[in-house]
mmCIF file of C-alpha atoms in Angstrom:
data_model
loop_
_atom_site.group_PDB
_atom_site.id
_atom_site.type_symbol
_atom_site.label_atom_id
_atom_site.label_comp_id
_atom_site.label_asym_id
_atom_site.label_seq_id
_atom_site.Cartn_x
_atom_site.Cartn_y
_atom_site.Cartn_z
ATOM 1 C CA MET A 105 20.196 -68.173 -10.355
ATOM 2 C CA PRO A 106 20.401 -67.480 -6.732
ATOM 3 C CA VAL A 107 22.744 -64.692 -5.503
ATOM 4 C CA LEU A 108 21.740 -64.942 -1.757
ATOM 5 C CA HIS A 109 20.929 -67.680 0.497
ATOM 6 C CA PHE A 110 19.623 -66.937 4.136
ATOM 7 C CA PHE A 111 19.326 -69.632 6.889
ATOM 8 C CA THR A 112 20.015 -69.871 10.502
ATOM 9 C CA GLY A 113 22.730 -72.470 10.470
ATOM 10 C CA THR A 114 23.243 -76.206 10.942
ATOM 11 C CA HIS A 115 22.582 -78.499 13.845
ATOM 12 C CA SER A 116 23.296 -82.351 14.521
ATOM 13 C CA GLU A 117 19.821 -83.090 12.922
ATOM 14 C CA TYR A 118 20.393 -80.980 9.726
ATOM 15 C CA HIS A 119 19.323 -83.144 6.588
ATOM 16 C CA ARG A 120 18.444 -85.944 8.582
ATOM 17 C CA THR A 121 15.146 -87.749 8.981
ATOM 18 C CA SER A 122 14.935 -86.337 12.335
ATOM 19 C CA ASP A 123 15.173 -82.748 11.255
ATOM 20 C CA ASP A 124 11.657 -81.792 11.954
ATOM 21 C CA ALA A 125 9.596 -78.792 13.250
ATOM 22 C CA HIS A 126 11.194 -79.079 16.651
ATOM 23 C CA THR A 127 14.749 -78.021 15.119
ATOM 24 C CA ILE A 128 13.368 -74.880 13.725
ATOM 25 C CA ASN A 129 15.281 -71.755 14.955
ATOM 26 C CA ALA A 130 12.340 -69.209 15.285
ATOM 27 C CA ASP A 131 14.259 -66.354 16.893
ATOM 28 C CA GLY A 132 16.890 -66.781 14.241
ATOM 29 C CA ALA A 133 14.245 -67.177 11.527
ATOM 30 C CA ALA A 134 12.612 -63.874 12.784
ATOM 31 C CA LYS A 135 16.198 -62.059 12.656
ATOM 32 C CA VAL A 136 16.519 -63.353 9.117
ATOM 33 C CA ALA A 137 13.336 -62.178 8.079
ATOM 34 C CA HIS A 138 13.886 -58.617 9.643
ATOM 35 C CA PHE A 139 17.234 -58.558 7.764
ATOM 36 C CA ILE A 140 15.711 -59.412 4.328
ATOM 37 C CA THR A 141 13.099 -56.914 4.901
ATOM 38 C CA ASP A 142 15.471 -54.129 5.691
ATOM 39 C CA LEU A 143 17.654 -55.317 2.574
ATOM 40 C CA ALA A 144 14.550 -55.298 0.285
ATOM 41 C CA ILE A 145 13.638 -51.780 1.327
ATOM 42 C CA ALA A 146 17.204 -50.462 1.197
ATOM 43 C CA LEU A 147 17.505 -51.854 -2.453
ATOM 44 C CA ALA A 148 13.981 -50.435 -3.358
ATOM 45 C CA ARG A 149 14.935 -47.060 -2.257
ATOM 46 C CA THR A 150 18.397 -46.927 -3.936
ATOM 47 C CA SER A 151 18.788 -44.776 -6.966
ATOM 48 C CA GLU A 152 21.949 -46.945 -8.177
ATOM 49 C CA THR A 153 21.408 -49.725 -10.686
ATOM 50 C CA LEU A 154 22.498 -53.194 -9.533
ATOM 51 C CA GLU A 155 25.104 -54.675 -11.765
ATOM 52 C CA PHE A 156 25.317 -58.198 -12.601
ATOM 53 C CA ASN A 157 28.897 -59.777 -12.079
ATOM 54 C CA GLU A 158 29.526 -63.167 -13.561
ATOM 55 C CA ALA A 159 31.190 -65.456 -11.091
ATOM 56 C CA PRO A 160 33.066 -68.709 -12.157
ATOM 57 C CA PRO A 161 31.109 -71.887 -11.202
ATOM 58 C CA PRO A 162 32.326 -73.550 -8.030
ATOM 59 C CA PRO A 163 34.630 -76.149 -8.279
ATOM 60 C CA THR A 164 33.521 -79.703 -9.396
ATOM 61 C CA ILE A 165 32.969 -82.024 -6.441
ATOM 62 C CA THR A 166 34.377 -85.526 -7.420
ATOM 63 C CA SER A 167 33.635 -88.670 -5.819
ATOM 64 C CA SER A 168 34.948 -92.335 -6.128
ATOM 65 C CA GLY A 169 32.651 -95.173 -5.318
ATOM 66 C CA SER A 170 30.634 -95.250 -2.148
ATOM 67 C CA ARG A 171 30.545 -91.848 -0.183
ATOM 68 C CA PRO A 172 32.496 -92.020 3.050
ATOM 69 C CA TRP A 173 30.857 -90.232 6.076
ATOM 70 C CA LEU A 174 32.892 -88.409 8.665
ATOM 71 C CA GLY A 175 30.139 -86.673 10.671
ATOM 72 C CA THR A 176 31.241 -83.243 11.050
ATOM 73 C CA ILE A 177 28.809 -80.364 11.102
ATOM 74 C CA PRO A 178 30.403 -77.309 9.332
ATOM 75 C CA ASP A 179 29.744 -73.953 10.305
ATOM 76 C CA MET A 180 28.311 -72.570 6.845
ATOM 77 C CA THR A 181 28.999 -68.708 7.926
ATOM 78 C CA SER A 182 32.947 -68.943 7.882
ATOM 79 C CA SER A 183 35.672 -70.404 6.010
ATOM 80 C CA PRO A 184 38.789 -69.423 7.927
ATOM 81 C CA GLY A 185 41.570 -71.281 5.886
ATOM 82 C CA GLY A 186 39.724 -74.533 6.425
ATOM 83 C CA VAL A 187 36.290 -75.801 7.606
ATOM 84 C CA LEU A 188 34.978 -74.466 10.900
ATOM 85 C CA LEU A 189 32.962 -77.114 12.863
ATOM 86 C CA SER A 190 29.868 -76.038 14.665
ATOM 87 C CA GLY A 191 29.822 -79.500 16.082
ATOM 88 C CA VAL A 192 30.303 -83.291 15.294
ATOM 89 C CA THR A 193 27.622 -85.850 15.277
ATOM 90 C CA ALA A 194 27.872 -88.184 18.551
ATOM 91 C CA GLY A 195 29.219 -91.490 17.731
ATOM 92 C CA SER A 196 30.457 -90.531 14.253
ATOM 93 C CA PRO A 197 33.828 -91.031 12.976
ATOM 94 C CA ALA A 198 34.834 -87.603 13.717
ATOM 95 C CA ASP A 199 33.589 -87.809 17.392
ATOM 96 C CA GLU A 200 35.448 -90.904 17.831
ATOM 97 C CA ALA A 201 38.576 -89.464 16.382
ATOM 98 C CA GLY A 202 38.379 -86.631 18.854
ATOM 99 C CA MET A 203 37.210 -83.835 16.702
ATOM 100 C CA GLN A 204 35.378 -81.034 18.580
ATOM 101 C CA GLN A 205 33.029 -78.061 17.992
ATOM 102 C CA GLY A 206 35.348 -75.048 17.075
ATOM 103 C CA ASP A 207 37.945 -76.993 15.448
ATOM 104 C CA ILE A 208 39.080 -75.849 12.031
ATOM 105 C CA LEU A 209 39.571 -78.868 9.768
ATOM 106 C CA ILE A 210 42.577 -78.021 7.506
ATOM 107 C CA ARG A 211 43.947 -81.597 6.262
ATOM 108 C CA LEU A 212 42.217 -85.043 5.468
ATOM 109 C CA GLY A 213 44.712 -87.639 4.700
ATOM 110 C CA ASP A 214 46.986 -86.004 1.985
ATOM 111 C CA HIS A 215 44.449 -83.459 0.974
ATOM 112 C CA GLU A 216 44.657 -79.886 2.217
ATOM 113 C CA VAL A 217 41.175 -78.565 3.273
ATOM 114 C CA GLY A 218 40.543 -74.784 2.577
ATOM 115 C CA ASP A 219 36.824 -74.811 2.371
ATOM 116 C CA LEU A 220 33.760 -77.086 2.233
ATOM 117 C CA PHE A 221 34.312 -77.851 -1.542
ATOM 118 C CA GLU A 222 37.845 -79.098 -0.826
ATOM 119 C CA MET A 223 36.756 -80.944 2.262
ATOM 120 C CA THR A 224 33.970 -83.002 -0.040
ATOM 121 C CA ASN A 225 36.574 -83.591 -2.552
ATOM 122 C CA ALA A 226 38.990 -84.806 -0.296
ATOM 123 C CA LEU A 227 36.508 -87.396 1.295
ATOM 124 C CA GLY A 228 35.640 -88.368 -2.312
ATOM 125 C CA ASN A 229 39.212 -89.842 -2.478
ATOM 126 C CA TYR A 230 38.481 -92.348 0.291
ATOM 127 C CA LYS A 231 35.964 -95.253 1.005
ATOM 128 C CA PRO A 232 34.265 -96.323 4.049
ATOM 129 C CA GLY A 233 36.507 -98.322 6.269
ATOM 130 C CA ASP A 234 39.606 -96.126 5.225
ATOM 131 C CA ALA A 235 41.510 -94.839 8.383
ATOM 132 C CA ILE A 236 43.005 -91.412 7.608
ATOM 133 C CA ALA A 237 44.926 -88.692 9.004
ATOM 134 C CA ILE A 238 42.805 -85.700 10.162
ATOM 135 C CA VAL A 239 44.470 -82.257 11.067
ATOM 136 C CA VAL A 240 42.725 -79.498 12.725
ATOM 137 C CA ARG A 241 43.490 -76.284 14.060
ATOM 138 C CA ARG A 242 42.135 -75.993 17.784
ATOM 139 C CA GLY A 243 42.851 -72.492 18.885
ATOM 140 C CA GLU A 244 46.552 -71.819 18.404
ATOM 141 C CA GLU A 245 47.380 -75.593 18.299
ATOM 142 C CA VAL A 246 47.461 -77.964 15.254
ATOM 143 C CA VAL A 247 46.283 -81.248 16.308
ATOM 144 C CA GLU A 248 46.595 -84.489 14.500
ATOM 145 C CA LEU A 249 43.967 -87.138 14.747
ATOM 146 C CA THR A 250 43.197 -90.481 12.983
ATOM 147 C CA GLY A 251 39.793 -91.412 11.884
ATOM 148 C CA THR A 252 38.067 -94.361 10.321
ATOM 149 C CA LEU A 253 35.471 -93.323 7.859
ATOM 150 C CA ARG A 254 32.152 -95.220 7.522
ATOM 151 C CA ARG A 255 29.067 -95.177 5.571
ATOM 152 C CA ARG A 256 26.252 -92.873 6.872
ATOM 153 C CA GLY A 257 24.041 -94.713 9.200
ATOM 154 C CA GLY A 258 26.260 -97.587 9.575
#
């Protein structure tokens, strides 16, 4: 039962066949290793007992039929009332719709998006080829875009 997950973030090749050794963030990995070391030492030195707190399971991610692809790269460290984008994949539906790094995705079609689970559930209501409204916060502005979902890789 994992309670902590450490990583150095996503990038345009994350979870793709091109995600190879050249994408390793060595400086970030060193910072994470030092943080984990400091945390382990602090926990070992504390006289307090850690207490297990049962948490509810995350929402079930639903999907209908073929999974559509938008091509966003979420920032996994933040959920500021939507999904903060650390980037978009070049040539993807998100890119073609005009989504940008730093946008906060707040709605897909008729579905509000408060976090990554809600984004995944919202996408599950559509199929490749569907044109949907996309609403993002860009700075102080709310921007409405339109994108046509596709299958990943085509």
